[in-house]
Short mmCIF file of C-alpha atoms in Angstrom, two decimals:
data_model
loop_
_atom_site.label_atom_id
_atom_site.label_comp_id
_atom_site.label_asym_id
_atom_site.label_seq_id
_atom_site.Cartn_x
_atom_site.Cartn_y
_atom_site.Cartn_z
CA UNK A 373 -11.30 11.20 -19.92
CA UNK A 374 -14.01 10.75 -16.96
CA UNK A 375 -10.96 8.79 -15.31
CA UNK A 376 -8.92 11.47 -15.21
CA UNK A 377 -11.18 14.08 -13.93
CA UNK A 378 -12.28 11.61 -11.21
CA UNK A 379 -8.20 11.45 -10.35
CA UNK A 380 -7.98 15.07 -10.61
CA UNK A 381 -10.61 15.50 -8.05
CA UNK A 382 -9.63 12.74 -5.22
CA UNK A 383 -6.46 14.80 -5.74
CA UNK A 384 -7.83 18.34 -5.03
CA UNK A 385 -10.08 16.90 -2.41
CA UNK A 386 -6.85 15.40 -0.35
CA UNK A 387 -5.07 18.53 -1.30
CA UNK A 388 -7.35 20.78 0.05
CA UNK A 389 -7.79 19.57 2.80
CA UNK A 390 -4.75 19.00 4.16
CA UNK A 391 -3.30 15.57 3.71
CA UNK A 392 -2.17 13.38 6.56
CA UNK A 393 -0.39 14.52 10.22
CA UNK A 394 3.41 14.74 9.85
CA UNK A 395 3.69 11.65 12.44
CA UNK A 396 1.02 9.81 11.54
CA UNK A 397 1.29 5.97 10.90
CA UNK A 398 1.70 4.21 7.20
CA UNK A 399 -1.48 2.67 7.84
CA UNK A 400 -3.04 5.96 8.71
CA UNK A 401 -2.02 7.40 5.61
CA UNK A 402 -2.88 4.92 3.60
CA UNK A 403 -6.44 5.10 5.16
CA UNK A 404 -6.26 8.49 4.42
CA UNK A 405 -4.33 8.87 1.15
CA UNK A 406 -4.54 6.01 -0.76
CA UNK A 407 -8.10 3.56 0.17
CA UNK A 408 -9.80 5.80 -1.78
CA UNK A 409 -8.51 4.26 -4.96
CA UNK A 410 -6.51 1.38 -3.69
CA UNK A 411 -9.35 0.56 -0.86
CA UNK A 412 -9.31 -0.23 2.57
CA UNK A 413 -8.42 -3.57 2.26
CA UNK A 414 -5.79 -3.05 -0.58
CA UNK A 415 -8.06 -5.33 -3.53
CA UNK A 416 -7.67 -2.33 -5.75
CA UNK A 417 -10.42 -0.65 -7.17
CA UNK A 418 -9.96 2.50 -9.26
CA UNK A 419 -5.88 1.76 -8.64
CA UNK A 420 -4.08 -1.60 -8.91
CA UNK A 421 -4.49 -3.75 -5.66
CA UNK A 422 -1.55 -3.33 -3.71
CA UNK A 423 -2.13 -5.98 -1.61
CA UNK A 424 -0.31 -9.96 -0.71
CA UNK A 425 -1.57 -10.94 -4.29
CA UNK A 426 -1.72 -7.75 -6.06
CA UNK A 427 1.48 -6.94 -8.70
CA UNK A 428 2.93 -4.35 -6.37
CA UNK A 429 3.96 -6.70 -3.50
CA UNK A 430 6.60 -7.80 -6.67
CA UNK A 431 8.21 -4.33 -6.97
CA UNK A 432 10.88 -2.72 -5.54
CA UNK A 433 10.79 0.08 -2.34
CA UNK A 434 12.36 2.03 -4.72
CA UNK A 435 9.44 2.18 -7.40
CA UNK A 436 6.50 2.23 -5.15
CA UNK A 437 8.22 5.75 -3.33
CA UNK A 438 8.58 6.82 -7.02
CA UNK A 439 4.86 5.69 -7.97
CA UNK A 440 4.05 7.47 -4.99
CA UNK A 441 6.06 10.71 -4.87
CA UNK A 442 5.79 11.10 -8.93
CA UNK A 443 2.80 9.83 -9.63
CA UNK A 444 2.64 6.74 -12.27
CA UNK A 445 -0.15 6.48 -15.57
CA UNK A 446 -3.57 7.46 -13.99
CA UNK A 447 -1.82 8.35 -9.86
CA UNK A 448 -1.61 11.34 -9.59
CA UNK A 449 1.89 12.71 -7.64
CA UNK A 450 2.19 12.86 -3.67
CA UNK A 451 5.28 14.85 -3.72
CA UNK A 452 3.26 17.72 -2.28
CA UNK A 453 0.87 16.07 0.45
CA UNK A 454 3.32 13.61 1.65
CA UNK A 455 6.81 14.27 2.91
CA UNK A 456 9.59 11.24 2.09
CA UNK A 457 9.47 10.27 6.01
CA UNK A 458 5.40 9.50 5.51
CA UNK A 459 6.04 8.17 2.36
CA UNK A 460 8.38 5.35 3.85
CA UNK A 461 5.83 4.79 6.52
CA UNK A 462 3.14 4.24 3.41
CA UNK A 463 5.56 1.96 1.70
CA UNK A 464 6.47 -0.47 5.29
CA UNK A 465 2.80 -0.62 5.85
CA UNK A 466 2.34 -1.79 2.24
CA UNK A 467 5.62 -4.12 3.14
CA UNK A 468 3.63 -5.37 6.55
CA UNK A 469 0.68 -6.30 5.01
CA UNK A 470 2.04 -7.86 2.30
CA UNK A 471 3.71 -9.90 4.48
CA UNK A 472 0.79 -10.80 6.28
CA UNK A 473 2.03 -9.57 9.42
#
């Protein structure tokens, strides 16, 4: 239950105050979206690493913009702070670095 008031609140907090520039880069909106659970360096933390060796370098575009947009067990949903355009951008940076590129 603590969980999901901690969620609740990263999710007011990037709500509030604004989310992300419209032409910002994926890996400025994962720096500014997602490193708070995911951190900075992808390992995971409070969310799933997302990272070269993490499970979500073995999923589809597809689901991570779902994950993303709709939210997924304990993420809370983007659809509102990010637009599909910054979304993709999230998901290619995800793409580069699991690439190791």
């Amino acid at each position: 239950m603590r969980l999901m008031w901690i969620m609740f609140g990263v999710a007011l907090v990037v709500v509030a105050c604004g989310g992300p520039a419209e032409d910002a880069s994926g890996e400025e909106i994962y720096l500014q979206v997602c490193a708070r659970c995911h951190a900075p360096d992808m390992s995971g933390g409070l969310g799933p690493a997302l990272g070269p060796e993490g499970e979500a370098a073995e999923r589809s575009d597809d689901f991570l913009i779902d994950a993303i947009t709709h939210g997924r067990g304990r993420m809370p949903s983007f659809a509102r702070t990010l637009s599909e355009g910054q979304i993709r951008r999230v998901v290619d940076y995800l793409r580069l670095v699991q690439a190791g590129t």
